[in-house]
């Protein structure tokens, strides 16, 4: 005959709903029928005592939730970890539980007061698997479970709760004596469900429906072959009883009003687990990261927190030193906790993208060989647009060809053994390469951003803000000023554009810019060249007369005729040289011997002989064309602007002009701080730009 389970309960003499700290309590303030609550509690207590040894702790006036004894502590192997309640309303319960446990010879292990942990509510021992299921994300923190694992020397399996209604793990998850788990899947995030599925075989899993979960059917207590629960459907009852136990429905409606029932009312005192096998790493991973920059005014700290939480982790700010003056940087050290090593590996790259560095003695980057051509090892480090250093043989090496979404290939000179690192696209990887894997030994340098006020600020604005007309005027003037300075120092400006530039009458302005030396490379698709040439040959763009704005009869065929003429001439340059094309963007490029790359797409008519239909080659030529660019003007081509943005390293000024703010936001998402978004008509933008340049440099434009 197995020993009876041993429980602690607290009488509901002072139970009521006096505050709202979970969604169940909302609207139920002081609506508890105390007499009924007492009756329900007594009924449950009497039934439980038939098969369990139940001790009772005296309630305390003013602590209405003390009745939910499960939250007071975790008791395991004769040791007790008292709760650290998240809400101040419940904090005074702790000394009462702690004192009772100490008086009854439990060894007390306290957690720091800042690390929330709500006892068995969020820590369910599972002796059949020798693990402690640990809920976090609403009340208890993940750090707490890492500490509990170490304090009690047990293996914890953290599960992230994502539905505020199931604020404690025991409201949506319980384990029967035979190892059957009754749980409500929607209360967990995806990685947590995978953990449950990995540890609990299908025949031991009972998923509760939403209706059952809301009846608190997962909040069970088992004793003497009976499973006590508030209420459930007959279907769920049958499934539970199939495991060989009896379901004892125990109406606890007055406690359900505040979000608790059977499981919450008892604290199990006689659970034990063995230490995990030696060498098995604790599942909860912790790292400290350092981050410096304009953390407050650029909202970087919020992004750090979001990045951690979105990937299932949690954080604790260990230190924060704010910059005192406007130009000072702030510094912070943050402890990041993740439920598994794999999740930590998902969190860290996101933090590094924000400029964080893993704080630990410096280690070399881990290098892994490429085993399949054109692919990287599973956990390869994927690059950002920011300058990146890699630590190899104790030396920091700056990565060449910086771009986003690449792997870092490390090569060593056979004679000197000096290592170099460079970004390499997945498709270019081969089996003789080794690439950087994981996140150790990598430093990402986020450039300092100008923090000047006033007009400079407007110069920095991103796509998020839709520019007003006056703002456009100011912004364009500043762009013009910057372009003139780049030109003066013989820098490089690249234009990326689509056919909208032609449709909106921007051709003559763009042509003027090219002829005045403001464009050093030109990127686009088939269409921009086709419509530019159509405009020259027929005066139309997509069949619309550009001077009168009306559709010309038969005009819809003009673009295909233009393509045909260029194909017959053997390409754009030949057509220009033969005098077939007499004006426009392409003519100005050819005249000025300015390199252009036209990248093909599935939509392309023709295509023009110049259009590269081999996209890998087109990407390569684009990348070549933007090498060394100081500024890239991205004018109304989502496809080509985003394509170019992805291959551009940080530090290059990106000016994105589009009528649709979403395109600008998309570009800004790559994290560049040098992006300027101008939401306006591209034809007007170009006209204004030329005017501003004329005002600045009348002799040149
Ligand atoms: P795209 O959708 O990538 O970009 C067009 C962008 O222009 C959009 O972001 C849109 O918001 C913006 N826009 C629209 N009106 C604007 C205005 N008045 N001012 C500022 N921005 C404005 O399309 P795309 O670059 O035109 O074409 C995608 C691909 O299809 C290209 O490779 C192109 O060459 C090809 N294409 C080929 C043909 C052809 O061969 N005949 C015709 C059309 C497109």
Short mmCIF file of C-alpha atoms and ligand atoms in Angstrom, two decimals, residues 498-500 504 525-528 530-531 559 599-601 603-605 636-640 657-660 663 680-682, ligand 1:
data_model
loop_
_atom_site.label_atom_id
_atom_site.label_comp_id
_atom_site.label_asym_id
_atom_site.label_seq_id
_atom_site.Cartn_x
_atom_site.Cartn_y
_atom_site.Cartn_z
CA UNK A 498 12.02 51.36 -61.32
CA UNK A 499 9.77 52.47 -64.17
CA UNK A 500 7.63 54.69 -61.92
CA UNK A 504 5.83 60.18 -63.14
CA UNK A 525 15.16 46.16 -63.78
CA UNK A 526 14.12 45.65 -67.36
CA UNK A 527 11.18 48.03 -67.04
CA UNK A 528 12.93 51.25 -66.18
CA UNK A 530 12.22 49.86 -71.46
CA UNK A 531 9.99 52.75 -70.43
CA UNK A 559 6.94 49.37 -74.98
CA UNK A 599 18.34 42.70 -63.16
CA UNK A 600 15.64 40.55 -64.72
CA UNK A 601 12.35 39.42 -63.23
CA UNK A 603 7.43 40.07 -65.27
CA UNK A 604 9.88 41.19 -67.87
CA UNK A 605 8.86 41.62 -71.48
CA UNK A 636 10.26 53.79 -56.27
CA UNK A 637 11.20 50.19 -56.79
CA UNK A 638 10.31 47.92 -53.97
CA UNK A 639 11.91 44.91 -55.61
CA UNK A 640 15.22 46.48 -56.46
CA UNK A 657 11.77 57.41 -51.87
CA UNK A 658 8.44 55.69 -52.24
CA UNK A 659 4.79 56.65 -52.13
CA UNK A 660 4.15 53.66 -49.86
CA UNK A 663 8.39 49.93 -48.40
CA UNK A 680 6.35 61.20 -51.71
CA UNK A 681 5.86 61.02 -55.47
CA UNK A 682 9.16 60.15 -57.08
P1 LIG B 1 7.90 47.34 -57.52
O1 LIG B 1 6.55 46.93 -57.08
O2 LIG B 1 9.07 46.62 -57.02
O3 LIG B 1 8.08 48.88 -57.11
C1 LIG B 1 7.27 49.93 -57.44
C2 LIG B 1 7.32 50.88 -56.26
O4 LIG B 1 6.98 52.18 -56.67
C3 LIG B 1 6.35 50.48 -55.19
O5 LIG B 1 7.03 50.38 -53.98
C4 LIG B 1 5.35 51.64 -55.17
O6 LIG B 1 4.87 51.93 -53.88
C5 LIG B 1 6.16 52.77 -55.69
N1 LIG B 1 5.40 53.85 -56.31
C6 LIG B 1 4.29 53.75 -57.08
N2 LIG B 1 3.94 54.97 -57.50
C7 LIG B 1 4.84 55.85 -57.00
C8 LIG B 1 5.02 57.24 -57.10
N3 LIG B 1 4.20 58.00 -57.84
N4 LIG B 1 6.06 57.79 -56.45
C9 LIG B 1 6.89 57.05 -55.70
N5 LIG B 1 6.77 55.72 -55.59
C10 LIG B 1 5.77 55.14 -56.24
O7 LIG B 1 7.82 47.36 -59.05
P2 LIG B 1 8.86 47.68 -60.15
O8 LIG B 1 10.18 48.05 -59.66
O9 LIG B 1 8.14 48.64 -61.01
O10 LIG B 1 8.89 46.33 -60.90
C11 LIG B 1 9.26 45.07 -60.37
C12 LIG B 1 9.92 44.25 -61.45
O11 LIG B 1 9.07 44.04 -62.56
C13 LIG B 1 11.15 44.98 -61.97
O12 LIG B 1 12.21 44.07 -62.14
C14 LIG B 1 10.70 45.51 -63.26
O13 LIG B 1 11.75 45.67 -64.18
C15 LIG B 1 9.70 44.45 -63.73
N6 LIG B 1 8.73 45.02 -64.67
C16 LIG B 1 8.93 44.74 -65.98
C17 LIG B 1 8.08 45.32 -66.92
C18 LIG B 1 8.36 45.09 -68.37
O14 LIG B 1 9.31 44.42 -68.68
N7 LIG B 1 7.55 45.61 -69.23
C19 LIG B 1 7.05 46.15 -66.52
C20 LIG B 1 6.87 46.42 -65.16
C21 LIG B 1 7.75 45.85 -64.26
#
